[in-house]
PDB file of C-alpha atoms in Angstrom:
ATOM      1  CA  MET A   1      81.076  27.489 -93.589  1.00 81.00           C
ATOM      2  CA  ASN A   2      80.914  29.829 -90.688  1.00 93.00           C
ATOM      3  CA  ILE A   3      80.107  33.245 -91.204  1.00 95.00           C
ATOM      4  CA  ASN A   4      82.796  34.329 -87.991  1.00 95.00           C
ATOM      5  CA  ASP A   5      85.137  31.957 -89.181  1.00 97.00           C
ATOM      6  CA  LEU A   6      85.704  33.730 -92.404  1.00 97.00           C
ATOM      7  CA  ARG A   7      85.339  37.127 -90.720  1.00 96.00           C
ATOM      8  CA  ARG A   8      88.063  36.053 -88.366  1.00 95.00           C
ATOM      9  CA  PHE A   9      89.733  34.877 -91.861  1.00 97.00           C
ATOM     10  CA  LEU A  10      89.495  38.342 -93.098  1.00 96.00           C
ATOM     11  CA  ILE A  11      91.401  39.887 -90.435  1.00 94.00           C
ATOM     12  CA  TYR A  12      94.227  37.969 -90.772  1.00 95.00           C
ATOM     13  CA  CYS A  13      94.251  38.456 -94.882  1.00 94.00           C
ATOM     14  CA  GLY A  14      93.919  42.120 -93.996  1.00 91.00           C
ATOM     15  CA  LYS A  15      96.569  42.282 -91.658  1.00 89.00           C
ATOM     16  CA  GLU A  16      98.816  40.141 -93.208  1.00 88.00           C
ATOM     17  CA  GLY A  17      98.164  41.047 -97.679  1.00 87.00           C
ATOM     18  CA  TYR A  18      98.409  44.845 -99.260  1.00 89.00           C
ATOM     19  CA  ALA A  19      98.582  46.741 -96.376  1.00 83.00           C
ATOM     20  CA  THR A  20     101.392  45.233 -95.710  1.00 82.00           C
ATOM     21  CA  ILE A  21     103.220  42.670 -97.582  1.00 85.00           C
ATOM     22  CA  SER A  22     106.604  43.590 -99.204  1.00 84.00           C
ATOM     23  CA  GLU A  23     106.632  43.587-103.225  1.00 82.00           C
ATOM     24  CA  GLU A  24     108.711  40.817-103.072  1.00 84.00           C
ATOM     25  CA  GLY A  25     105.517  39.092-101.364  1.00 85.00           C
ATOM     26  CA  MET A  26     103.870  40.241-104.478  1.00 93.00           C
ATOM     27  CA  ILE A  27     103.257  37.661-107.821  1.00 94.00           C
ATOM     28  CA  ILE A  28     103.723  39.709-110.943  1.00 94.00           C
ATOM     29  CA  GLU A  29     101.001  37.733-113.209  1.00 96.00           C
ATOM     30  CA  SER A  30     101.447  36.712-117.177  1.00 96.00           C
ATOM     31  CA  ASP A  31      98.642  38.845-117.845  1.00 97.00           C
ATOM     32  CA  GLN A  32     100.323  42.362-116.078  1.00 95.00           C
ATOM     33  CA  SER A  33      98.131  41.757-112.633  1.00 97.00           C
ATOM     34  CA  THR A  34      99.500  41.927-109.150  1.00 96.00           C
ATOM     35  CA  SER A  35      98.472  38.585-106.469  1.00 97.00           C
ATOM     36  CA  ILE A  36      98.732  38.223-103.279  1.00 96.00           C
ATOM     37  CA  ARG A  37      97.372  34.827-102.014  1.00 97.00           C
ATOM     38  CA  ILE A  38      97.629  33.767 -98.473  1.00 96.00           C
ATOM     39  CA  LYS A  39      96.979  30.345 -97.266  1.00 97.00           C
ATOM     40  CA  LYS A  40      95.425  29.213 -93.155  1.00 96.00           C
ATOM     41  CA  GLY A  41      94.156  26.055 -92.667  1.00 96.00           C
ATOM     42  CA  ASP A  42      91.099  25.518 -95.041  1.00 97.00           C
ATOM     43  CA  TRP A  43      91.308  29.249 -96.471  1.00 98.00           C
ATOM     44  CA  GLN A  44      92.878  30.822 -99.354  1.00 98.00           C
ATOM     45  CA  TYR A  45      92.805  34.322-100.509  1.00 97.00           C
ATOM     46  CA  HIS A  46      94.069  35.609-103.657  1.00 97.00           C
ATOM     47  CA  ASP A  47      93.972  39.324-104.253  1.00 97.00           C
ATOM     48  CA  ASN A  48      94.507  40.426-108.033  1.00 97.00           C
ATOM     49  CA  TYR A  49      94.543  44.007-109.149  1.00 97.00           C
ATOM     50  CA  PHE A  50      95.740  46.084-112.126  1.00 97.00           C
ATOM     51  CA  GLY A  51      97.314  49.030-112.126  1.00 90.00           C
ATOM     52  CA  GLY A  52      99.160  51.022-110.553  1.00 86.00           C
ATOM     53  CA  GLU A  53      96.968  54.607-111.660  1.00 92.00           C
ATOM     54  CA  PRO A  54      94.269  54.292-111.482  1.00 95.00           C
ATOM     55  CA  TYR A  55      93.321  50.299-110.458  1.00 96.00           C
ATOM     56  CA  GLY A  56      91.253  47.678-109.576  1.00 97.00           C
ATOM     57  CA  GLY A  57      91.083  44.257-108.623  1.00 97.00           C
ATOM     58  CA  ARG A  58      89.159  41.742-106.525  1.00 98.00           C
ATOM     59  CA  GLU A  59      89.551  39.516-103.620  1.00 97.00           C
ATOM     60  CA  VAL A  60      87.683  36.273-103.091  1.00 98.00           C
ATOM     61  CA  VAL A  61      88.708  33.749-100.499  1.00 98.00           C
ATOM     62  CA  PHE A  62      87.799  29.949-100.963  1.00 98.00           C
ATOM     63  CA  TYR A  63      86.974  27.513 -98.090  1.00 97.00           C
ATOM     64  CA  GLN A  64      88.149  23.914 -98.730  1.00 96.00           C
ATOM     65  CA  VAL A  65      88.826  25.158-102.243  1.00 95.00           C
ATOM     66  CA  LYS A  66      85.429  26.687-102.843  1.00 97.00           C
ATOM     67  CA  PRO A  67      84.937  30.372-103.532  1.00 97.00           C
ATOM     68  CA  VAL A  68      82.925  31.663-100.865  1.00 98.00           C
ATOM     69  CA  TRP A  69      83.579  35.495-100.280  1.00 98.00           C
ATOM     70  CA  MET A  70      84.659  38.288-103.160  1.00 98.00           C
ATOM     71  CA  MET A  71      84.949  41.906-103.519  1.00 98.00           C
ATOM     72  CA  THR A  72      85.954  43.775-106.710  1.00 98.00           C
ATOM     73  CA  TYR A  73      87.254  47.427-105.764  1.00 97.00           C
ATOM     74  CA  TYR A  74      88.338  50.304-108.218  1.00 98.00           C
ATOM     75  CA  GLY A  75      90.043  53.550-107.389  1.00 97.00           C
ATOM     76  CA  CYS A  76      92.253  56.272-108.646  1.00 97.00           C
ATOM     77  CA  VAL A  77      94.222  59.521-106.970  1.00 97.00           C
ATOM     78  CA  GLY A  78      93.427  62.953-108.853  1.00 95.00           C
ATOM     79  CA  ASP A  79      94.990  63.966-111.832  1.00 93.00           C
ATOM     80  CA  SER A  80      96.584  67.399-110.099  1.00 92.00           C
ATOM     81  CA  VAL A  81      98.041  65.128-107.702  1.00 95.00           C
ATOM     82  CA  GLU A  82     102.117  64.372-108.152  1.00 92.00           C
ATOM     83  CA  ASP A  83     103.278  62.502-104.900  1.00 93.00           C
ATOM     84  CA  LEU A  84     101.286  59.170-105.280  1.00 94.00           C
ATOM     85  CA  LYS A  85     103.583  57.236-103.255  1.00 92.00           C
ATOM     86  CA  SER A  86     102.088  59.824 -99.672  1.00 95.00           C
ATOM     87  CA  VAL A  87      98.839  58.922-101.042  1.00 96.00           C
ATOM     88  CA  TYR A  88      98.675  55.194-101.476  1.00 94.00           C
ATOM     89  CA  GLN A  89     101.311  54.875 -98.054  1.00 94.00           C
ATOM     90  CA  HIS A  90      98.065  57.225 -95.973  1.00 96.00           C
ATOM     91  CA  LEU A  91      96.136  54.004 -97.740  1.00 95.00           C
ATOM     92  CA  LYS A  92      97.974  51.290 -96.631  1.00 94.00           C
ATOM     93  CA  LYS A  93      97.840  52.434 -93.119  1.00 95.00           C
ATOM     94  CA  ALA A  94      94.452  52.876 -93.019  1.00 96.00           C
ATOM     95  CA  LEU A  95      93.794  49.335 -94.399  1.00 94.00           C
ATOM     96  CA  THR A  96      95.342  47.816 -91.246  1.00 93.00           C
ATOM     97  CA  LEU A  97      93.233  49.817 -88.740  1.00 94.00           C
ATOM     98  CA  PHE A  98      89.597  48.380 -90.490  1.00 92.00           C
ATOM     99  CA  PRO A  99      87.138  47.297 -87.552  1.00 92.00           C
ATOM    100  CA  ALA A 100      86.881  44.008 -87.259  1.00 91.00           C
ATOM    101  CA  ASP A 101      83.105  43.639 -88.012  1.00 91.00           C
ATOM    102  CA  ALA A 102      83.901  45.421 -91.168  1.00 93.00           C
ATOM    103  CA  PRO A 103      87.267  43.696 -92.060  1.00 92.00           C
ATOM    104  CA  PHE A 104      87.130  44.727 -96.036  1.00 88.00           C
ATOM    105  CA  ARG A 105      88.571  48.250 -96.053  1.00 94.00           C
ATOM    106  CA  GLY A 106      89.565  50.773 -93.714  1.00 94.00           C
ATOM    107  CA  PRO A 107      87.789  52.345 -90.489  1.00 96.00           C
ATOM    108  CA  LYS A 108      85.305  55.055 -90.823  1.00 97.00           C
ATOM    109  CA  GLU A 109      87.694  57.843 -89.968  1.00 97.00           C
ATOM    110  CA  PHE A 110      92.037  58.139 -89.702  1.00 97.00           C
ATOM    111  CA  THR A 111      93.388  61.241 -90.192  1.00 97.00           C
ATOM    112  CA  GLU A 112      98.035  61.370 -89.591  1.00 96.00           C
ATOM    113  CA  GLY A 113      99.574  64.876 -90.700  1.00 95.00           C
ATOM    114  CA  ASN A 114      98.021  66.766 -93.804  1.00 95.00           C
ATOM    115  CA  TYR A 115      96.035  63.332 -94.663  1.00 97.00           C
ATOM    116  CA  SER A 116      92.690  62.159 -93.873  1.00 98.00           C
ATOM    117  CA  TYR A 117      91.478  58.933 -95.092  1.00 98.00           C
ATOM    118  CA  LYS A 118      87.532  58.097 -95.034  1.00 98.00           C
ATOM    119  CA  ASN A 119      85.524  55.053 -95.883  1.00 98.00           C
ATOM    120  CA  ARG A 120      81.397  54.900 -95.651  1.00 97.00           C
ATOM    121  CA  TRP A 121      80.141  51.267 -96.171  1.00 97.00           C
ATOM    122  CA  ASP A 122      76.513  49.961 -96.140  1.00 97.00           C
ATOM    123  CA  GLY A 123      75.751  46.401 -95.116  1.00 96.00           C
ATOM    124  CA  ASP A 124      77.826  43.305 -93.450  1.00 95.00           C
ATOM    125  CA  VAL A 125      80.743  41.154 -94.410  1.00 95.00           C
ATOM    126  CA  GLU A 126      77.704  38.768 -96.238  1.00 96.00           C
ATOM    127  CA  LYS A 127      76.622  41.370 -98.836  1.00 97.00           C
ATOM    128  CA  PHE A 128      78.213  45.304 -98.331  1.00 97.00           C
ATOM    129  CA  SER A 129      79.092  47.923-101.018  1.00 98.00           C
ATOM    130  CA  GLY A 130      81.401  51.303 -99.818  1.00 98.00           C
ATOM    131  CA  GLU A 131      83.286  54.309-100.709  1.00 98.00           C
ATOM    132  CA  GLU A 132      86.518  55.851 -99.573  1.00 98.00           C
ATOM    133  CA  GLU A 133      88.288  58.865 -99.940  1.00 98.00           C
ATOM    134  CA  ILE A 134      91.922  60.413 -99.217  1.00 98.00           C
ATOM    135  CA  TYR A 135      91.726  64.282 -98.440  1.00 98.00           C
ATOM    136  CA  HIS A 136      95.412  66.462 -98.468  1.00 97.00           C
ATOM    137  CA  HIS A 137      94.665  69.506 -96.405  1.00 95.00           C
ATOM    138  CA  ASN A 138      91.075  69.108 -96.781  1.00 94.00           C
ATOM    139  CA  GLN A 139      90.911  68.934-100.621  1.00 96.00           C
ATOM    140  CA  LYS A 140      89.839  65.447-102.230  1.00 97.00           C
ATOM    141  CA  ILE A 141      92.495  63.076-103.898  1.00 98.00           C
ATOM    142  CA  TYR A 142      91.671  59.937-104.311  1.00 98.00           C
ATOM    143  CA  THR A 143      88.543  57.601-104.011  1.00 98.00           C
ATOM    144  CA  ALA A 144      87.734  54.439-104.628  1.00 98.00           C
ATOM    145  CA  LYS A 145      84.476  52.585-104.854  1.00 98.00           C
ATOM    146  CA  TYR A 146      83.985  48.352-103.118  1.00 98.00           C
ATOM    147  CA  ILE A 147      81.364  45.830-103.663  1.00 98.00           C
ATOM    148  CA  GLY A 148      81.156  42.189-102.667  1.00 98.00           C
ATOM    149  CA  GLY A 149      79.632  39.690-100.058  1.00 97.00           C
ATOM    150  CA  VAL A 150      79.353  35.880 -99.625  1.00 97.00           C
ATOM    151  CA  VAL A 151      79.241  33.976-103.226  1.00 97.00           C
ATOM    152  CA  ASP A 152      77.485  30.730-104.045  1.00 91.00           C
ATOM    153  CA  VAL A 153      75.860  29.696-100.694  1.00 84.00           C
ATOM    154  CA  ARG A 154      72.380  28.667-102.575  1.00 81.00           C
TER     155      ARG A 154
END
């Protein structure tokens, strides 16, 4: 597996996955989780999460059917927030704006209207961890943490 090919596939999945897929493209599993699956050539991607609010899940990338990369994540909106739909719309938009060198969540910052998305991470595609937040009128209303990288390389 080539790390640049992995990065390109993650970019492809970021444009085709959770942030842009319609509900018809999501699969409700028997365990009540939701899955999004993407295939392109020798590459496969599986995003599987539980929730709603709060939510948690994992993304796994396979190359020639072998797992080669994964990320786990957990997030929630503050209890006082009533308009969950607007928060997740802002999140989805931010997730389409990921930097090409770090295609595992959103950009460092994205503001639209009264919502601001902020993302901090350490590392790169091979090994990383980070935290994203959404603010509404400068008040933090959403937080998610994530960690991941390549797997089964030795």
